[in-house]
């Protein structure tokens, strides 16, 4: 059996990227009319939509907190988002991703301003190709800002990992499946705080530090893209209920 190579002799990856290169990322804010805030992210072959409602009444009521708003995240992969159809409905993986994204967002949302209420965040993965939790958190963060919910800052997310013995940024599908490690990170570039950190696989301490630095640096670039998406949104839609996409079509 011939072992599949993920990094070529030229040092480039399967999709032609350098080890520390991100997949192409596009972020658009305010894409849905019926949500208080929304964002759409294309990240390589991932397509992710985030919708935010609130702060609004808590359902179910017993979850209400008299001191702060709760942040409820529902991450969902569309049945058609991967090669094999996904069975609709919650599963362990979606529950885990919803929880970690919720915790990351709760850290930046000024929840104590809205006691007894809920900020509801829906993340719909329309197409998945590794790194959907990072794309989801990055989109959700822009959608919360688009909803006008006060936050200390935007959260950015990106992964780094290891494939073919090399530390690489933003793992693609085959690197995620066949590589040695994947470390998704949620990061606040301005303060340097880490609000999400997971690790699948094995890394030495030095490799882990290298991967973290790579992911943190990339987060700084993605942070600029998030802010740019919000700026474009408000430059176009300040006085009209129009999405940037509609503006382009018209
Ligand atoms: O998407 P993310 O990398 O955050 O999470 P993962 O659990 O590491 O999944 C990696 C990738 O595997 C996903 O992005 C999908 O492309 C794929 N996947 C799938 O094909 N079927 C599933 N039920 C779950 C994930």
PDB file of C-alpha atoms and ligand atoms in Angstrom:
ATOM      1  CA  UNK A   1       0.000   0.000   0.000  1.00  0.00           C
ATOM      2  CA  UNK A   2       1.312   3.442  -0.922  1.00  0.00           C
ATOM      3  CA  UNK A   3       1.074   5.866   1.990  1.00  0.00           C
ATOM      4  CA  UNK A   4      -0.776   9.068   1.133  1.00  0.00           C
ATOM      5  CA  UNK A   5       1.475  12.147   1.267  1.00  0.00           C
ATOM      6  CA  UNK A   6      -0.093  15.315   2.608  1.00  0.00           C
ATOM      7  CA  UNK A   7       2.911  17.569   2.009  1.00  0.00           C
ATOM      8  CA  UNK A   8       4.854  17.370  -1.241  1.00  0.00           C
ATOM      9  CA  UNK A   9       8.617  17.559  -1.834  1.00  0.00           C
ATOM     10  CA  UNK A  10       8.137  21.234  -2.699  1.00  0.00           C
ATOM     11  CA  UNK A  11       6.843  21.814   0.855  1.00  0.00           C
ATOM     12  CA  UNK A  12       3.349  22.582  -0.405  1.00  0.00           C
ATOM     13  CA  UNK A  13       0.162  20.941   0.758  1.00  0.00           C
ATOM     14  CA  UNK A  14      -2.411  19.006  -1.296  1.00  0.00           C
ATOM     15  CA  UNK A  15      -4.311  22.182  -2.127  1.00  0.00           C
ATOM     16  CA  UNK A  16      -1.113  24.116  -2.910  1.00  0.00           C
ATOM     17  CA  UNK A  17      -0.957  25.980   0.389  1.00  0.00           C
ATOM     18  CA  UNK A  18       2.215  26.715   2.344  1.00  0.00           C
ATOM     19  CA  UNK A  19       2.306  25.221   5.868  1.00  0.00           C
ATOM     20  CA  UNK A  20       1.308  28.518   7.494  1.00  0.00           C
ATOM     21  CA  UNK A  21      -1.276  29.572   4.900  1.00  0.00           C
ATOM     22  CA  UNK A  22      -5.019  29.877   5.523  1.00  0.00           C
ATOM     23  CA  UNK A  23      -7.662  28.674   3.093  1.00  0.00           C
ATOM     24  CA  UNK A  24      -9.443  31.584   1.348  1.00  0.00           C
ATOM     25  CA  UNK A  25     -11.947  33.202   3.731  1.00  0.00           C
ATOM     26  CA  UNK A  26     -14.950  35.421   2.925  1.00  0.00           C
ATOM     27  CA  UNK A  27     -17.104  36.956   5.630  1.00  0.00           C
ATOM     28  CA  UNK A  28     -20.380  38.812   5.134  1.00  0.00           C
ATOM     29  CA  UNK A  29     -22.443  40.371   7.929  1.00  0.00           C
ATOM     30  CA  UNK A  30     -26.202  40.957   7.984  1.00  0.00           C
ATOM     31  CA  UNK A  31     -27.289  38.385   5.410  1.00  0.00           C
ATOM     32  CA  UNK A  32     -30.649  37.434   6.999  1.00  0.00           C
ATOM     33  CA  UNK A  33     -33.629  39.765   7.445  1.00  0.00           C
ATOM     34  CA  UNK A  34     -35.463  37.700  10.026  1.00  0.00           C
ATOM     35  CA  UNK A  35     -32.643  37.460  12.536  1.00  0.00           C
ATOM     36  CA  UNK A  36     -31.454  40.249  14.840  1.00  0.00           C
ATOM     37  CA  UNK A  37     -27.930  39.615  13.604  1.00  0.00           C
ATOM     38  CA  UNK A  38     -26.372  37.278  11.079  1.00  0.00           C
ATOM     39  CA  UNK A  39     -23.209  36.388   9.228  1.00  0.00           C
ATOM     40  CA  UNK A  40     -22.151  34.083   6.433  1.00  0.00           C
ATOM     41  CA  UNK A  41     -18.663  32.638   6.191  1.00  0.00           C
ATOM     42  CA  UNK A  42     -17.018  30.769   3.350  1.00  0.00           C
ATOM     43  CA  UNK A  43     -13.800  29.215   4.524  1.00  0.00           C
ATOM     44  CA  UNK A  44     -12.187  26.997   1.926  1.00  0.00           C
ATOM     45  CA  UNK A  45     -14.984  24.598   1.033  1.00  0.00           C
ATOM     46  CA  UNK A  46     -16.892  25.291   4.265  1.00  0.00           C
ATOM     47  CA  UNK A  47     -20.087  27.329   4.018  1.00  0.00           C
ATOM     48  CA  UNK A  48     -21.498  28.416   7.359  1.00  0.00           C
ATOM     49  CA  UNK A  49     -24.392  30.661   8.325  1.00  0.00           C
ATOM     50  CA  UNK A  50     -24.901  32.152  11.789  1.00  0.00           C
ATOM     51  CA  UNK A  51     -28.125  33.771  13.031  1.00  0.00           C
ATOM     52  CA  UNK A  52     -28.561  35.552  16.353  1.00  0.00           C
ATOM     53  CA  UNK A  53     -31.798  36.376  18.189  1.00  0.00           C
ATOM     54  CA  UNK A  54     -32.002  38.365  21.378  1.00  0.00           C
ATOM     55  CA  UNK A  55     -31.492  39.238  24.065  1.00  0.00           C
ATOM     56  CA  UNK A  56     -35.003  37.747  24.375  1.00  0.00           C
ATOM     57  CA  UNK A  57     -37.159  35.755  26.750  1.00  0.00           C
ATOM     58  CA  UNK A  58     -35.621  32.498  27.942  1.00  0.00           C
ATOM     59  CA  UNK A  59     -37.105  29.191  26.792  1.00  0.00           C
ATOM     60  CA  UNK A  60     -37.302  26.907  28.704  1.00  0.00           C
ATOM     61  CA  UNK A  61     -37.956  29.313  31.571  1.00  0.00           C
ATOM     62  CA  UNK A  62     -36.148  27.349  34.279  1.00  0.00           C
ATOM     63  CA  UNK A  63     -32.855  28.199  32.525  1.00  0.00           C
ATOM     64  CA  UNK A  64     -33.376  31.880  33.354  1.00  0.00           C
ATOM     65  CA  UNK A  65     -30.571  33.534  35.358  1.00  0.00           C
ATOM     66  CA  UNK A  66     -31.545  36.552  37.431  1.00  0.00           C
ATOM     67  CA  UNK A  67     -28.021  37.974  37.225  1.00  0.00           C
ATOM     68  CA  UNK A  68     -27.212  37.667  33.519  1.00  0.00           C
ATOM     69  CA  UNK A  69     -28.265  36.602  30.050  1.00  0.00           C
ATOM     70  CA  UNK A  70     -27.614  33.024  29.050  1.00  0.00           C
ATOM     71  CA  UNK A  71     -26.037  32.228  25.689  1.00  0.00           C
ATOM     72  CA  UNK A  72     -27.633  29.267  23.917  1.00  0.00           C
ATOM     73  CA  UNK A  73     -25.868  27.984  20.824  1.00  0.00           C
ATOM     74  CA  UNK A  74     -27.252  25.421  18.414  1.00  0.00           C
ATOM     75  CA  UNK A  75     -24.675  24.117  15.939  1.00  0.00           C
ATOM     76  CA  UNK A  76     -26.199  22.034  13.179  1.00  0.00           C
ATOM     77  CA  UNK A  77     -24.852  20.380  10.063  1.00  0.00           C
ATOM     78  CA  UNK A  78     -27.306  20.286   7.188  1.00  0.00           C
ATOM     79  CA  UNK A  79     -28.080  16.750   6.009  1.00  0.00           C
ATOM     80  CA  UNK A  80     -26.490  17.591   2.656  1.00  0.00           C
ATOM     81  CA  UNK A  81     -23.381  19.292   4.084  1.00  0.00           C
ATOM     82  CA  UNK A  82     -21.079  16.267   3.772  1.00  0.00           C
ATOM     83  CA  UNK A  83     -20.590  13.405   1.292  1.00  0.00           C
ATOM     84  CA  UNK A  84     -22.595  10.945   3.400  1.00  0.00           C
ATOM     85  CA  UNK A  85     -25.984  12.350   4.340  1.00  0.00           C
ATOM     86  CA  UNK A  86     -26.073  13.341   8.024  1.00  0.00           C
ATOM     87  CA  UNK A  87     -29.038  12.172  10.060  1.00  0.00           C
ATOM     88  CA  UNK A  88     -30.933  15.341  11.020  1.00  0.00           C
ATOM     89  CA  UNK A  89     -31.188  16.305  14.669  1.00  0.00           C
ATOM     90  CA  UNK A  90     -28.844  16.691  17.609  1.00  0.00           C
ATOM     91  CA  UNK A  91     -25.953  14.306  18.188  1.00  0.00           C
ATOM     92  CA  UNK A  92     -23.012  14.182  20.592  1.00  0.00           C
ATOM     93  CA  UNK A  93     -20.662  16.055  18.285  1.00  0.00           C
ATOM     94  CA  UNK A  94     -23.154  18.892  17.660  1.00  0.00           C
ATOM     95  CA  UNK A  95     -23.885  19.138  21.390  1.00  0.00           C
ATOM     96  CA  UNK A  96     -20.173  19.395  22.167  1.00  0.00           C
ATOM     97  CA  UNK A  97     -19.525  22.037  19.493  1.00  0.00           C
ATOM     98  CA  UNK A  98     -22.588  24.070  20.574  1.00  0.00           C
ATOM     99  CA  UNK A  99     -21.329  24.021  24.165  1.00  0.00           C
ATOM    100  CA  UNK A 100     -17.758  25.133  23.461  1.00  0.00           C
ATOM    101  CA  UNK A 101     -18.858  27.868  21.043  1.00  0.00           C
ATOM    102  CA  UNK A 102     -21.430  29.057  23.599  1.00  0.00           C
ATOM    103  CA  UNK A 103     -18.784  29.287  26.307  1.00  0.00           C
ATOM    104  CA  UNK A 104     -16.453  31.243  24.024  1.00  0.00           C
ATOM    105  CA  UNK A 105     -19.192  33.726  23.083  1.00  0.00           C
ATOM    106  CA  UNK A 106     -20.413  34.071  26.654  1.00  0.00           C
ATOM    107  CA  UNK A 107     -16.945  35.265  27.595  1.00  0.00           C
ATOM    108  CA  UNK A 108     -17.178  38.325  25.340  1.00  0.00           C
ATOM    109  CA  UNK A 109     -20.910  39.146  25.515  1.00  0.00           C
ATOM    110  CA  UNK A 110     -21.789  41.596  28.319  1.00  0.00           C
ATOM    111  CA  UNK A 111     -24.367  39.170  29.684  1.00  0.00           C
ATOM    112  CA  UNK A 112     -24.829  41.010  32.994  1.00  0.00           C
ATOM    113  CA  UNK A 113     -26.473  43.867  31.043  1.00  0.00           C
ATOM    114  CA  UNK A 114     -29.415  41.578  30.214  1.00  0.00           C
ATOM    115  CA  UNK A 115     -30.489  39.543  33.240  1.00  0.00           C
ATOM    116  CA  UNK A 116     -33.233  36.906  32.776  1.00  0.00           C
ATOM    117  CA  UNK A 117     -32.785  36.876  29.013  1.00  0.00           C
ATOM    118  CA  UNK A 118     -31.266  34.653  26.383  1.00  0.00           C
ATOM    119  CA  UNK A 119     -28.991  35.284  23.429  1.00  0.00           C
ATOM    120  CA  UNK A 120     -29.824  32.514  20.971  1.00  0.00           C
ATOM    121  CA  UNK A 121     -27.244  31.672  18.346  1.00  0.00           C
ATOM    122  CA  UNK A 122     -27.906  29.261  15.490  1.00  0.00           C
ATOM    123  CA  UNK A 123     -25.007  27.975  13.404  1.00  0.00           C
ATOM    124  CA  UNK A 124     -25.968  26.122  10.253  1.00  0.00           C
ATOM    125  CA  UNK A 125     -23.223  24.333   8.378  1.00  0.00           C
ATOM    126  CA  UNK A 126     -24.343  24.181   4.755  1.00  0.00           C
ATOM    127  CA  UNK A 127     -21.148  22.611   3.449  1.00  0.00           C
ATOM    128  CA  UNK A 128     -18.457  21.056   5.597  1.00  0.00           C
ATOM    129  CA  UNK A 129     -14.835  20.419   4.825  1.00  0.00           C
ATOM    130  CA  UNK A 130     -12.943  20.427   8.164  1.00  0.00           C
ATOM    131  CA  UNK A 131     -12.790  23.323  10.580  1.00  0.00           C
ATOM    132  CA  UNK A 132     -16.521  23.997  10.822  1.00  0.00           C
ATOM    133  CA  UNK A 133     -16.334  24.799  14.536  1.00  0.00           C
ATOM    134  CA  UNK A 134     -13.756  27.508  13.768  1.00  0.00           C
ATOM    135  CA  UNK A 135     -15.793  28.886  10.883  1.00  0.00           C
ATOM    136  CA  UNK A 136     -18.914  28.640  13.059  1.00  0.00           C
ATOM    137  CA  UNK A 137     -17.457  30.557  15.994  1.00  0.00           C
ATOM    138  CA  UNK A 138     -15.940  33.182  13.681  1.00  0.00           C
ATOM    139  CA  UNK A 139     -19.329  33.654  11.963  1.00  0.00           C
ATOM    140  CA  UNK A 140     -21.303  33.639  15.232  1.00  0.00           C
ATOM    141  CA  UNK A 141     -19.084  36.310  16.699  1.00  0.00           C
ATOM    142  CA  UNK A 142     -19.771  38.627  13.730  1.00  0.00           C
ATOM    143  CA  UNK A 143     -23.499  37.809  13.930  1.00  0.00           C
ATOM    144  CA  UNK A 144     -23.626  38.750  17.644  1.00  0.00           C
ATOM    145  CA  UNK A 145     -21.939  42.069  16.837  1.00  0.00           C
ATOM    146  CA  UNK A 146     -24.341  42.569  13.917  1.00  0.00           C
ATOM    147  CA  UNK A 147     -27.247  42.076  16.348  1.00  0.00           C
ATOM    148  CA  UNK A 148     -25.914  45.070  18.278  1.00  0.00           C
ATOM    149  CA  UNK A 149     -25.373  42.994  21.402  1.00  0.00           C
ATOM    150  CA  UNK A 150     -22.654  44.618  23.509  1.00  0.00           C
ATOM    151  CA  UNK A 151     -19.422  42.634  23.581  1.00  0.00           C
ATOM    152  CA  UNK A 152     -15.952  43.306  24.934  1.00  0.00           C
ATOM    153  CA  UNK A 153     -14.508  42.171  21.602  1.00  0.00           C
ATOM    154  CA  UNK A 154     -14.924  39.785  18.696  1.00  0.00           C
ATOM    155  CA  UNK A 155     -13.782  36.201  19.155  1.00  0.00           C
ATOM    156  CA  UNK A 156     -11.809  34.682  16.293  1.00  0.00           C
ATOM    157  CA  UNK A 157     -11.225  31.023  15.702  1.00  0.00           C
ATOM    158  CA  UNK A 158      -8.731  29.046  13.682  1.00  0.00           C
ATOM    159  CA  UNK A 159      -7.009  25.677  13.963  1.00  0.00           C
ATOM    160  CA  UNK A 160      -3.449  24.510  13.515  1.00  0.00           C
ATOM    161  CA  UNK A 161      -2.150  20.970  13.671  1.00  0.00           C
ATOM    162  CA  UNK A 162       0.280  18.461  12.307  1.00  0.00           C
ATOM    163  CA  UNK A 163       0.426  16.395   9.137  1.00  0.00           C
ATOM    164  CA  UNK A 164       3.331  14.464   7.628  1.00  0.00           C
ATOM    165  CA  UNK A 165       5.386  15.475  10.671  1.00  0.00           C
ATOM    166  CA  UNK A 166       4.987  19.208   9.995  1.00  0.00           C
ATOM    167  CA  UNK A 167       3.070  21.867  11.884  1.00  0.00           C
ATOM    168  CA  UNK A 168       0.444  23.327   9.572  1.00  0.00           C
ATOM    169  CA  UNK A 169      -2.251  25.979   9.764  1.00  0.00           C
ATOM    170  CA  UNK A 170      -5.978  25.509   9.151  1.00  0.00           C
ATOM    171  CA  UNK A 171      -6.232  21.814   8.323  1.00  0.00           C
ATOM    172  CA  UNK A 172      -8.159  20.803   5.220  1.00  0.00           C
ATOM    173  CA  UNK A 173     -10.335  17.692   5.010  1.00  0.00           C
ATOM    174  CA  UNK A 174      -7.651  15.094   4.242  1.00  0.00           C
ATOM    175  CA  UNK A 175      -5.204  16.700   6.681  1.00  0.00           C
ATOM    176  CA  UNK A 176      -7.881  16.519   9.361  1.00  0.00           C
ATOM    177  CA  UNK A 177      -8.655  12.872   8.549  1.00  0.00           C
ATOM    178  CA  UNK A 178      -5.130  11.574   8.007  1.00  0.00           C
ATOM    179  CA  UNK A 179      -2.947  14.044   9.933  1.00  0.00           C
ATOM    180  CA  UNK A 180      -1.420  13.596  13.377  1.00  0.00           C
ATOM    181  CA  UNK A 181      -3.088  16.422  15.290  1.00  0.00           C
ATOM    182  CA  UNK A 182      -5.692  19.179  15.091  1.00  0.00           C
ATOM    183  CA  UNK A 183      -5.832  22.059  17.592  1.00  0.00           C
ATOM    184  CA  UNK A 184      -8.795  24.430  17.177  1.00  0.00           C
ATOM    185  CA  UNK A 185      -8.355  27.716  18.984  1.00  0.00           C
ATOM    186  CA  UNK A 186     -10.740  30.533  19.966  1.00  0.00           C
ATOM    187  CA  UNK A 187      -8.823  33.743  20.515  1.00  0.00           C
ATOM    188  CA  UNK A 188      -9.263  37.423  21.314  1.00  0.00           C
ATOM    189  CA  UNK A 189      -6.374  39.086  19.459  1.00  0.00           C
ATOM    190  CA  UNK A 190      -6.537  42.415  21.323  1.00  0.00           C
ATOM    191  CA  UNK A 191      -6.135  40.896  24.788  1.00  0.00           C
ATOM    192  CA  UNK A 192      -4.397  37.649  23.873  1.00  0.00           C
ATOM    193  CA  UNK A 193      -7.033  35.634  25.758  1.00  0.00           C
ATOM    194  CA  UNK A 194      -7.827  32.072  24.696  1.00  0.00           C
ATOM    195  CA  UNK A 195     -11.495  31.174  24.970  1.00  0.00           C
ATOM    196  CA  UNK A 196     -11.542  27.828  23.187  1.00  0.00           C
ATOM    197  CA  UNK A 197      -8.841  25.204  22.997  1.00  0.00           C
ATOM    198  CA  UNK A 198      -9.158  21.586  21.987  1.00  0.00           C
ATOM    199  CA  UNK A 199      -6.684  19.007  20.809  1.00  0.00           C
ATOM    200  CA  UNK A 200      -7.252  15.916  18.768  1.00  0.00           C
ATOM    201  CA  UNK A 201      -4.067  13.847  18.379  1.00  0.00           C
ATOM    202  CA  UNK A 202      -0.582  14.165  19.827  1.00  0.00           C
ATOM    203  CA  UNK A 203       1.979  16.973  19.792  1.00  0.00           C
ATOM    204  CA  UNK A 204       5.185  17.596  21.715  1.00  0.00           C
ATOM    205  CA  UNK A 205       5.288  20.749  23.847  1.00  0.00           C
ATOM    206  CA  UNK A 206       7.420  22.536  21.218  1.00  0.00           C
ATOM    207  CA  UNK A 207       5.079  21.476  18.419  1.00  0.00           C
ATOM    208  CA  UNK A 208       2.066  22.583  20.454  1.00  0.00           C
ATOM    209  CA  UNK A 209       3.600  26.017  21.008  1.00  0.00           C
ATOM    210  CA  UNK A 210       4.416  26.359  17.324  1.00  0.00           C
ATOM    211  CA  UNK A 211       0.867  25.363  16.360  1.00  0.00           C
ATOM    212  CA  UNK A 212      -0.620  27.812  18.872  1.00  0.00           C
ATOM    213  CA  UNK A 213       1.513  30.680  17.605  1.00  0.00           C
ATOM    214  CA  UNK A 214       0.560  29.878  14.024  1.00  0.00           C
ATOM    215  CA  UNK A 215      -3.149  29.805  14.876  1.00  0.00           C
ATOM    216  CA  UNK A 216      -2.950  32.995  16.971  1.00  0.00           C
ATOM    217  CA  UNK A 217      -1.209  34.865  14.146  1.00  0.00           C
ATOM    218  CA  UNK A 218      -3.823  33.709  11.656  1.00  0.00           C
ATOM    219  CA  UNK A 219      -6.570  34.812  14.045  1.00  0.00           C
ATOM    220  CA  UNK A 220      -5.209  38.357  13.849  1.00  0.00           C
ATOM    221  CA  UNK A 221      -5.761  38.339  10.069  1.00  0.00           C
ATOM    222  CA  UNK A 222      -9.242  36.818  10.389  1.00  0.00           C
ATOM    223  CA  UNK A 223     -10.091  39.454  13.024  1.00  0.00           C
ATOM    224  CA  UNK A 224      -9.444  42.138  10.410  1.00  0.00           C
ATOM    225  CA  UNK A 225     -11.767  40.304   7.976  1.00  0.00           C
ATOM    226  CA  UNK A 226     -14.504  40.182  10.651  1.00  0.00           C
ATOM    227  CA  UNK A 227     -14.213  43.902  11.330  1.00  0.00           C
ATOM    228  CA  UNK A 228     -14.163  44.629   7.611  1.00  0.00           C
ATOM    229  CA  UNK A 229     -17.395  42.619   7.139  1.00  0.00           C
ATOM    230  CA  UNK A 230     -19.083  44.680   9.868  1.00  0.00           C
ATOM    231  CA  UNK A 231     -17.815  47.941   8.401  1.00  0.00           C
ATOM    232  CA  UNK A 232     -19.169  46.985   4.956  1.00  0.00           C
ATOM    233  CA  UNK A 233     -22.490  46.012   6.496  1.00  0.00           C
ATOM    234  CA  UNK A 234     -22.950  49.359   8.175  1.00  0.00           C
ATOM    235  CA  UNK A 235     -21.639  51.384   5.257  1.00  0.00           C
ATOM    236  CA  UNK A 236     -24.413  49.910   3.087  1.00  0.00           C
ATOM    237  CA  UNK A 237     -27.252  49.243   5.487  1.00  0.00           C
ATOM    238  CA  UNK A 238     -27.097  52.155   7.908  1.00  0.00           C
ATOM    239  CA  UNK A 239     -30.495  53.563   6.962  1.00  0.00           C
ATOM    240  CA  UNK A 240     -32.048  50.819   4.866  1.00  0.00           C
ATOM    241  CA  UNK A 241     -33.008  47.256   5.647  1.00  0.00           C
ATOM    242  CA  UNK A 242     -30.802  45.874   2.922  1.00  0.00           C
ATOM    243  CA  UNK A 243     -28.187  43.166   2.984  1.00  0.00           C
ATOM    244  CA  UNK A 244     -24.862  43.812   1.250  1.00  0.00           C
ATOM    245  CA  UNK A 245     -25.662  40.926  -1.131  1.00  0.00           C
ATOM    246  CA  UNK A 246     -28.902  42.604  -2.234  1.00  0.00           C
ATOM    247  CA  UNK A 247     -27.061  45.840  -2.803  1.00  0.00           C
ATOM    248  CA  UNK A 248     -24.664  44.066  -5.173  1.00  0.00           C
ATOM    249  CA  UNK A 249     -27.542  42.350  -7.037  1.00  0.00           C
ATOM    250  CA  UNK A 250     -29.401  45.638  -7.496  1.00  0.00           C
TER     251      UNK A 250
HETATM  252  O1  LIG B   1     -15.641  20.539  11.425  1.00  0.00           O
HETATM  253  P1  LIG B   1     -14.663  20.425  12.550  1.00  0.00           P
HETATM  254  O2  LIG B   1     -13.249  20.249  12.044  1.00  0.00           O
HETATM  255  O3  LIG B   1     -14.779  21.533  13.541  1.00  0.00           O
HETATM  256  O4  LIG B   1     -15.057  19.126  13.370  1.00  0.00           O
HETATM  257  P2  LIG B   1     -14.597  17.601  13.217  1.00  0.00           P
HETATM  258  O5  LIG B   1     -15.497  16.802  14.104  1.00  0.00           O
HETATM  259  O6  LIG B   1     -13.132  17.492  13.404  1.00  0.00           O
HETATM  260  O7  LIG B   1     -14.982  17.235  11.730  1.00  0.00           O
HETATM  261  C1  LIG B   1     -14.069  17.392  10.687  1.00  0.00           C
HETATM  262  C2  LIG B   1     -14.803  17.276   9.368  1.00  0.00           C
HETATM  263  O8  LIG B   1     -15.282  15.964   9.197  1.00  0.00           O
HETATM  264  C3  LIG B   1     -16.034  18.150   9.243  1.00  0.00           C
HETATM  265  O9  LIG B   1     -15.729  19.486   8.948  1.00  0.00           O
HETATM  266  C4  LIG B   1     -16.737  17.466   8.103  1.00  0.00           C
HETATM  267  O10 LIG B   1     -16.150  17.837   6.874  1.00  0.00           O
HETATM  268  C5  LIG B   1     -16.435  15.996   8.376  1.00  0.00           C
HETATM  269  N1  LIG B   1     -17.561  15.337   9.049  1.00  0.00           N
HETATM  270  C6  LIG B   1     -18.344  14.475   8.302  1.00  0.00           C
HETATM  271  O11 LIG B   1     -18.072  14.274   7.121  1.00  0.00           O
HETATM  272  N2  LIG B   1     -19.417  13.841   8.889  1.00  0.00           N
HETATM  273  C7  LIG B   1     -19.724  14.059  10.187  1.00  0.00           C
HETATM  274  N3  LIG B   1     -20.760  13.439  10.727  1.00  0.00           N
HETATM  275  C8  LIG B   1     -18.933  14.935  10.944  1.00  0.00           C
HETATM  276  C9  LIG B   1     -17.853  15.552  10.351  1.00  0.00           C
END
